[in-house]
């Protein structure tokens, strides 16, 4: 034999080193034999045609796990062309996936079932490959029992590392291994009993004299999955008679027999020795059970002989199996019977299927996609082999699986469900470099909830979709392990807290728990997959980006600009007013507005850019407004970073339109809509919030990190900076900039003290101002000129006590400052007023800071008690103003933390002295009646009220253009700067007391929740009086608003004006004098006396000039408009027997006053169109500026119509106060009522001799006058006040029967007040 070459010698030397290190020595008669290297080399030469594979190198199990990080394969005997052909066939299944790369490695080891390595480890039927260096799981397509504990050479294999690099992968054995040592032979002849003879033993009790064992031979008809109950593994197999359909069940339960599961193949014949009969304790079902000495042998007719049953069995009392009903798979939870759901119950079909795994849908849930069209669900079986081999590209055969079509409406695939009677066989391994994703071995929340609630397939798929979305959205904040923590631990995770109440509400009757033994052994198959009903998901919890999208989509569905305006109003509006009224609207959506019902989930964050609270997930953020049902403000700073669930909420979509509609006729033409934008936010009550995961406190987290530099990250408020790692769940609320000034102050403390200590200071908020652009120039800035305005807010606070140094963050929960002040009295309490300036990242505290709240500033990692004093500075230079006359200013640093302690009203009894001392510091809060009272003298007012109407109007002419212009340039402003919003605010719903508040549109981007029906607390509004002596308020730089309560859920759209929900109350004109300023809307039964003025005109929609004969009459400069708008106005005089009033009517109300039908009114308007304008006036009201044209027949018609007795009739009039009345002359004293047809008064005195009635009314208003009224043949004298000026809202005709009834009701109510 030739000498080996140098390369071969080096290779043999490396092989020897490998054998000594990795291959265990065999035990000889006297001493251990050397490692079996020679036998391995002989196998290699045989496989390679006599040559050694010098291009390959040996690798141990430990080196394979440690060095190989990517999937690979090794084919010892294949040529390059054979390998290329193999990979090409694999890529034909999934062309986008790359093939397994080839590695030139030799793998040698022992096959084992794991019993020898760890005696306490559960033998679960998995096979392993081992050597002296380690052990690794392996999967084989073909296995023989004699291979156990034998040394093999593996010519073709693939190594698949786990995606989690902290754990090892497994080996796929592609072809049968080559044994290094020859296996032992099987005994020649075995006596057996066939299933037809053995089956009677399971159906009847045959007495026997002694205990005996039985050997049964048959064809494998069914193979159950490996199961593990109470730390004991087992499986069932069913042997069928060769010549009939009789079969018997066999329970395999011994640890040394779990490897049988890899040997057994359906349709093959086997012989099992050492069987005995056993029965289940609970159901009494009988089966054959293997013993310790039982053996599985391939059936060979030449090696067996049939044994008569009577010779071995002469009767035996059966023993009971040790297995009870498994608690894990049949845990019962009593629930009420669910009502029958609509739809028909379907029966699943049992089929067999062969397919290729094309995608891992969810390995934790046991969902795999086959052939890109069928979903395979293995969740109803246990994953004892951790789903090894089920990679994309692998081929599987499914036997007796359930076919379910459309079990869930939203699930796109047909489902094949494997129950405990199904068999899943791996036919071939994947040839692609696809990763291995093992399911969780313990704490798998998917499977735990499936078995706990015995879910059917529709509910399980819905559970999976909820849990997948939940994990995807929030694992970046808290980590997957903490989210999916199951209740097997002490504290369940957030996912289980979210899902369990939903499952308890929707699962059907669970009195019948899942009986796995009956499911396997029953001759009539029963399992959870047998019957199903297509499920419409009862609820959904989509990502916040999806919520925003669907809310935006719903707000525009079926939307038309004409919906926002009443047609009767729109046809009389000019272009500017029409487009302004369309530019801002809103709609609210609740959870029930979505199908299925939508549940909101999000991490509570606060943004320093928008200074608003937000719900956040991985996809997006959603601004939110949170209130308390008791009216107290939301100030829970400890909730920042917590995961919240909200089911009762209002999702508000503010719609912004830029339009150029010429007139109302074009509202259906959407080409005039130039731009559409939306702003979406949600509002809810804190009492409706469920905290799924409470965040670790901000201070605790900061102190644990050990240094303040960990709080300083790059100045980026983007989403990516907040969700990089799970640890950054609270301190990543904002990324504050480094503050060197504060750091220098804190460095004076010892480093050891700074690592755990912090400085805090308690304070009371006495005033808070809104978010504005302010010209703040801090003292450390040398050159303050030319700098941009800074968005900021400020608050006046009262320091309580002195700054304190805390050795540990948990000590800050008490209020020692108040304890000391209660003991020492007023002298013991240090009180100093300071103006806090919030800019930059500290703006995040804006939504938490509220009036009368006690808060604490905490400076982490600092021991300097003077840190607050050193940063204070006077508001203006001392040479201009003494520092003692104004509070000092303190800029709040980015790294300071705000902690809400309590409210003044919530202080305990022993702190009442402190509360009495602080009570005088509170800001005065007025009521709306006080604000609009003539005796009120303040200029800045604070009050609360409910918004009854929200209207967009032109900006006030006396606004400050410089501030408005600066604010208008801010990002996020969706309304033009020349707009302002008018809020009509009342004391309570239905209250007659209303005040108007004007807010510039540029301020609205920071004000959320200003909707009709919401109760708002307004602070520091400027009180003004108009030239008509009307009181109103404006929002200025010192103003601030907070939401006290949210609007009722039924207030969905803003189109309803105040008071439309209920009919106005019926009143007398005489009763209006006392509270006329406060009355928003009322109704009177009155008599139309005469028409004083009447004007009908067509005006230009652009410039409001007279529009005549189809064009605008303005010439300098010429107007390009070709659209005219018709307008009408009239002023009439009405009386009800107790007083008189002037009523201004507009547009359609004029037709109702004149008693014209729609056809008559339309014809009259068309006649006016060619003239441009027609006006008439009554002779009594002179000097009004109306000019008549006697020769015009339209004017003559209108004049005769107004003088007609038909006009003077009883009407039912809805009205409100005319706050800007025209100058109309009052009648002289003693002048009679025009066209006297009066009504019964409030109080009556009868003089029968003169048939004269004297009427009085209880009034305290201004000088009364005697007036004569006539009703038919009777004349009345009544004391009346000055004529009122009213605006008509609606006019209704009164029939005679209704007139008599209303008159009698008025007299009855009036007499009751006498």
PDB file of C-alpha atoms in Angstrom, residues 91-242:
ATOM      1  CA  UNK A  91     -35.856  26.966  -5.242  1.00  0.00           C
ATOM      2  CA  UNK A  92     -38.684  26.080  -7.620  1.00  0.00           C
ATOM      3  CA  UNK A  93     -41.053  26.077  -4.652  1.00  0.00           C
ATOM      4  CA  UNK A  94     -40.087  29.531  -3.336  1.00  0.00           C
ATOM      5  CA  UNK A  95     -38.124  31.398  -6.012  1.00  0.00           C
ATOM      6  CA  UNK A  96     -37.470  34.377  -3.758  1.00  0.00           C
ATOM      7  CA  UNK A  97     -35.638  32.275  -1.184  1.00  0.00           C
ATOM      8  CA  UNK A  98     -31.986  31.349  -1.465  1.00  0.00           C
ATOM      9  CA  UNK A  99     -30.804  27.737  -1.295  1.00  0.00           C
ATOM     10  CA  UNK A 100     -28.844  26.272   1.593  1.00  0.00           C
ATOM     11  CA  UNK A 101     -25.121  27.005   1.202  1.00  0.00           C
ATOM     12  CA  UNK A 102     -22.835  23.998   1.074  1.00  0.00           C
ATOM     13  CA  UNK A 103     -20.366  23.337   3.847  1.00  0.00           C
ATOM     14  CA  UNK A 104     -17.635  20.715   3.553  1.00  0.00           C
ATOM     15  CA  UNK A 105     -17.967  19.137   6.971  1.00  0.00           C
ATOM     16  CA  UNK A 106     -18.058  15.551   8.224  1.00  0.00           C
ATOM     17  CA  UNK A 107     -20.549  14.799  11.002  1.00  0.00           C
ATOM     18  CA  UNK A 108     -20.126  11.670  13.147  1.00  0.00           C
ATOM     19  CA  UNK A 109     -22.076  10.861  16.300  1.00  0.00           C
ATOM     20  CA  UNK A 110     -24.452   8.684  18.238  1.00  0.00           C
ATOM     21  CA  UNK A 111     -28.231   8.732  17.876  1.00  0.00           C
ATOM     22  CA  UNK A 112     -30.051   8.826  21.217  1.00  0.00           C
ATOM     23  CA  UNK A 113     -33.438   9.647  22.703  1.00  0.00           C
ATOM     24  CA  UNK A 114     -31.919  11.709  25.537  1.00  0.00           C
ATOM     25  CA  UNK A 115     -32.459   9.231  28.386  1.00  0.00           C
ATOM     26  CA  UNK A 116     -28.781   8.692  29.122  1.00  0.00           C
ATOM     27  CA  UNK A 117     -27.774  12.350  29.264  1.00  0.00           C
ATOM     28  CA  UNK A 118     -30.253  13.725  31.815  1.00  0.00           C
ATOM     29  CA  UNK A 119     -32.061  11.257  34.039  1.00  0.00           C
ATOM     30  CA  UNK A 120     -34.512  13.899  35.286  1.00  0.00           C
ATOM     31  CA  UNK A 121     -35.297  15.292  31.845  1.00  0.00           C
ATOM     32  CA  UNK A 122     -38.667  14.452  30.360  1.00  0.00           C
ATOM     33  CA  UNK A 123     -38.348  11.954  27.504  1.00  0.00           C
ATOM     34  CA  UNK A 124     -40.640  13.549  24.940  1.00  0.00           C
ATOM     35  CA  UNK A 125     -39.864  11.393  21.922  1.00  0.00           C
ATOM     36  CA  UNK A 126     -37.266  13.724  20.408  1.00  0.00           C
ATOM     37  CA  UNK A 127     -34.110  12.293  18.898  1.00  0.00           C
ATOM     38  CA  UNK A 128     -30.646  13.721  19.465  1.00  0.00           C
ATOM     39  CA  UNK A 129     -27.187  13.504  17.951  1.00  0.00           C
ATOM     40  CA  UNK A 130     -24.360  13.427  20.474  1.00  0.00           C
ATOM     41  CA  UNK A 131     -20.638  13.064  20.872  1.00  0.00           C
ATOM     42  CA  UNK A 132     -18.243  13.784  23.706  1.00  0.00           C
ATOM     43  CA  UNK A 133     -18.504  17.558  23.215  1.00  0.00           C
ATOM     44  CA  UNK A 134     -22.246  18.037  23.215  1.00  0.00           C
ATOM     45  CA  UNK A 135     -25.713  17.038  22.120  1.00  0.00           C
ATOM     46  CA  UNK A 136     -28.077  18.537  19.547  1.00  0.00           C
ATOM     47  CA  UNK A 137     -31.662  17.713  18.475  1.00  0.00           C
ATOM     48  CA  UNK A 138     -32.060  16.066  15.092  1.00  0.00           C
ATOM     49  CA  UNK A 139     -34.882  15.158  12.756  1.00  0.00           C
ATOM     50  CA  UNK A 140     -34.946  12.120  10.463  1.00  0.00           C
ATOM     51  CA  UNK A 141     -37.338  11.099   7.721  1.00  0.00           C
ATOM     52  CA  UNK A 142     -36.589   7.403   8.393  1.00  0.00           C
ATOM     53  CA  UNK A 143     -35.574   5.841  11.698  1.00  0.00           C
ATOM     54  CA  UNK A 144     -35.035   2.356  13.058  1.00  0.00           C
ATOM     55  CA  UNK A 145     -35.066   1.422  16.730  1.00  0.00           C
ATOM     56  CA  UNK A 146     -31.775  -0.430  16.480  1.00  0.00           C
ATOM     57  CA  UNK A 147     -30.092   2.847  15.594  1.00  0.00           C
ATOM     58  CA  UNK A 148     -30.398   4.109  19.156  1.00  0.00           C
ATOM     59  CA  UNK A 149     -27.069   4.479  20.937  1.00  0.00           C
ATOM     60  CA  UNK A 150     -25.203   3.469  17.768  1.00  0.00           C
ATOM     61  CA  UNK A 151     -22.405   5.388  16.092  1.00  0.00           C
ATOM     62  CA  UNK A 152     -23.214   6.739  12.641  1.00  0.00           C
ATOM     63  CA  UNK A 153     -21.596   8.659   9.818  1.00  0.00           C
ATOM     64  CA  UNK A 154     -24.004  11.192   8.304  1.00  0.00           C
ATOM     65  CA  UNK A 155     -23.250  11.682   4.609  1.00  0.00           C
ATOM     66  CA  UNK A 156     -25.997  14.313   3.949  1.00  0.00           C
ATOM     67  CA  UNK A 157     -27.350  16.697   6.578  1.00  0.00           C
ATOM     68  CA  UNK A 158     -28.373  20.306   7.166  1.00  0.00           C
ATOM     69  CA  UNK A 159     -27.728  22.426  10.207  1.00  0.00           C
ATOM     70  CA  UNK A 160     -30.452  24.960  11.019  1.00  0.00           C
ATOM     71  CA  UNK A 161     -29.503  27.417  13.763  1.00  0.00           C
ATOM     72  CA  UNK A 162     -32.237  29.005  15.815  1.00  0.00           C
ATOM     73  CA  UNK A 163     -33.184  32.602  15.033  1.00  0.00           C
ATOM     74  CA  UNK A 164     -32.519  33.422  18.669  1.00  0.00           C
ATOM     75  CA  UNK A 165     -28.723  33.306  18.783  1.00  0.00           C
ATOM     76  CA  UNK A 166     -28.751  32.509  22.501  1.00  0.00           C
ATOM     77  CA  UNK A 167     -30.046  28.984  21.784  1.00  0.00           C
ATOM     78  CA  UNK A 168     -28.790  26.216  19.544  1.00  0.00           C
ATOM     79  CA  UNK A 169     -30.535  24.875  16.463  1.00  0.00           C
ATOM     80  CA  UNK A 170     -30.966  21.356  15.202  1.00  0.00           C
ATOM     81  CA  UNK A 171     -29.752  18.961  12.484  1.00  0.00           C
ATOM     82  CA  UNK A 172     -31.862  17.631   9.621  1.00  0.00           C
ATOM     83  CA  UNK A 173     -30.675  14.193   8.468  1.00  0.00           C
ATOM     84  CA  UNK A 174     -31.350  14.240   4.721  1.00  0.00           C
ATOM     85  CA  UNK A 175     -30.460  10.596   3.910  1.00  0.00           C
ATOM     86  CA  UNK A 176     -30.120   7.499   6.036  1.00  0.00           C
ATOM     87  CA  UNK A 177     -26.943   7.515   8.145  1.00  0.00           C
ATOM     88  CA  UNK A 178     -24.212   4.959   7.621  1.00  0.00           C
ATOM     89  CA  UNK A 179     -23.725   2.738  10.697  1.00  0.00           C
ATOM     90  CA  UNK A 180     -20.158   2.441  11.873  1.00  0.00           C
ATOM     91  CA  UNK A 181     -20.961  -0.789  13.771  1.00  0.00           C
ATOM     92  CA  UNK A 182     -23.400  -3.436  12.482  1.00  0.00           C
ATOM     93  CA  UNK A 183     -26.664  -3.761  14.532  1.00  0.00           C
ATOM     94  CA  UNK A 184     -27.696  -6.932  16.348  1.00  0.00           C
ATOM     95  CA  UNK A 185     -30.192  -9.322  14.767  1.00  0.00           C
ATOM     96  CA  UNK A 186     -33.822  -9.824  15.902  1.00  0.00           C
ATOM     97  CA  UNK A 187     -34.989 -13.186  17.384  1.00  0.00           C
ATOM     98  CA  UNK A 188     -36.430 -15.716  14.951  1.00  0.00           C
ATOM     99  CA  UNK A 189     -39.960 -16.703  16.034  1.00  0.00           C
ATOM    100  CA  UNK A 190     -42.538 -14.771  18.102  1.00  0.00           C
ATOM    101  CA  UNK A 191     -46.060 -15.948  19.125  1.00  0.00           C
ATOM    102  CA  UNK A 192     -48.635 -13.237  18.319  1.00  0.00           C
ATOM    103  CA  UNK A 193     -52.363 -12.487  18.617  1.00  0.00           C
ATOM    104  CA  UNK A 194     -54.188 -10.526  15.928  1.00  0.00           C
ATOM    105  CA  UNK A 195     -56.611  -7.596  16.579  1.00  0.00           C
ATOM    106  CA  UNK A 196     -59.704  -9.651  15.664  1.00  0.00           C
ATOM    107  CA  UNK A 197     -58.884 -12.054  18.488  1.00  0.00           C
ATOM    108  CA  UNK A 198     -57.683  -9.392  20.928  1.00  0.00           C
ATOM    109  CA  UNK A 199     -60.599  -6.957  20.472  1.00  0.00           C
ATOM    110  CA  UNK A 200     -63.085  -8.939  22.676  1.00  0.00           C
ATOM    111  CA  UNK A 201     -60.751  -8.385  25.622  1.00  0.00           C
ATOM    112  CA  UNK A 202     -61.578  -4.675  25.440  1.00  0.00           C
ATOM    113  CA  UNK A 203     -65.342  -5.113  25.202  1.00  0.00           C
ATOM    114  CA  UNK A 204     -65.943  -7.779  27.880  1.00  0.00           C
ATOM    115  CA  UNK A 205     -64.334  -8.832  31.149  1.00  0.00           C
ATOM    116  CA  UNK A 206     -62.860 -12.310  30.985  1.00  0.00           C
ATOM    117  CA  UNK A 207     -61.743 -13.792  34.297  1.00  0.00           C
ATOM    118  CA  UNK A 208     -58.241 -15.194  34.466  1.00  0.00           C
ATOM    119  CA  UNK A 209     -56.163 -17.191  36.897  1.00  0.00           C
ATOM    120  CA  UNK A 210     -52.939 -15.266  36.598  1.00  0.00           C
ATOM    121  CA  UNK A 211     -51.650 -12.065  35.130  1.00  0.00           C
ATOM    122  CA  UNK A 212     -50.195 -12.510  31.647  1.00  0.00           C
ATOM    123  CA  UNK A 213     -48.910 -10.398  28.754  1.00  0.00           C
ATOM    124  CA  UNK A 214     -50.044 -10.367  25.170  1.00  0.00           C
ATOM    125  CA  UNK A 215     -48.289  -9.844  21.842  1.00  0.00           C
ATOM    126  CA  UNK A 216     -50.433  -8.231  19.168  1.00  0.00           C
ATOM    127  CA  UNK A 217     -49.625  -7.954  15.474  1.00  0.00           C
ATOM    128  CA  UNK A 218     -51.463  -5.763  13.011  1.00  0.00           C
ATOM    129  CA  UNK A 219     -51.423  -2.998  10.459  1.00  0.00           C
ATOM    130  CA  UNK A 220     -50.935   0.552  11.761  1.00  0.00           C
ATOM    131  CA  UNK A 221     -54.279   2.233  10.988  1.00  0.00           C
ATOM    132  CA  UNK A 222     -53.841   5.450  12.949  1.00  0.00           C
ATOM    133  CA  UNK A 223     -51.035   7.136  14.851  1.00  0.00           C
ATOM    134  CA  UNK A 224     -51.832   9.796  17.457  1.00  0.00           C
ATOM    135  CA  UNK A 225     -49.563  12.729  18.270  1.00  0.00           C
ATOM    136  CA  UNK A 226     -47.128  12.769  21.126  1.00  0.00           C
ATOM    137  CA  UNK A 227     -48.739  14.282  24.207  1.00  0.00           C
ATOM    138  CA  UNK A 228     -47.380  15.361  27.563  1.00  0.00           C
ATOM    139  CA  UNK A 229     -49.703  15.511  30.572  1.00  0.00           C
ATOM    140  CA  UNK A 230     -48.461  16.061  34.102  1.00  0.00           C
ATOM    141  CA  UNK A 231     -44.834  15.678  33.023  1.00  0.00           C
ATOM    142  CA  UNK A 232     -45.523  12.312  31.459  1.00  0.00           C
ATOM    143  CA  UNK A 233     -45.275  11.706  27.713  1.00  0.00           C
ATOM    144  CA  UNK A 234     -47.401   9.185  25.825  1.00  0.00           C
ATOM    145  CA  UNK A 235     -49.139   8.517  22.542  1.00  0.00           C
ATOM    146  CA  UNK A 236     -51.785   6.205  21.093  1.00  0.00           C
ATOM    147  CA  UNK A 237     -51.545   3.908  18.092  1.00  0.00           C
ATOM    148  CA  UNK A 238     -54.206   1.755  16.509  1.00  0.00           C
ATOM    149  CA  UNK A 239     -53.527  -1.694  15.024  1.00  0.00           C
ATOM    150  CA  UNK A 240     -55.961  -3.068  12.435  1.00  0.00           C
ATOM    151  CA  UNK A 241     -56.562  -6.648  11.480  1.00  0.00           C
ATOM    152  CA  UNK A 242     -55.061  -7.695   8.149  1.00  0.00           C
TER     153      UNK A 242
END
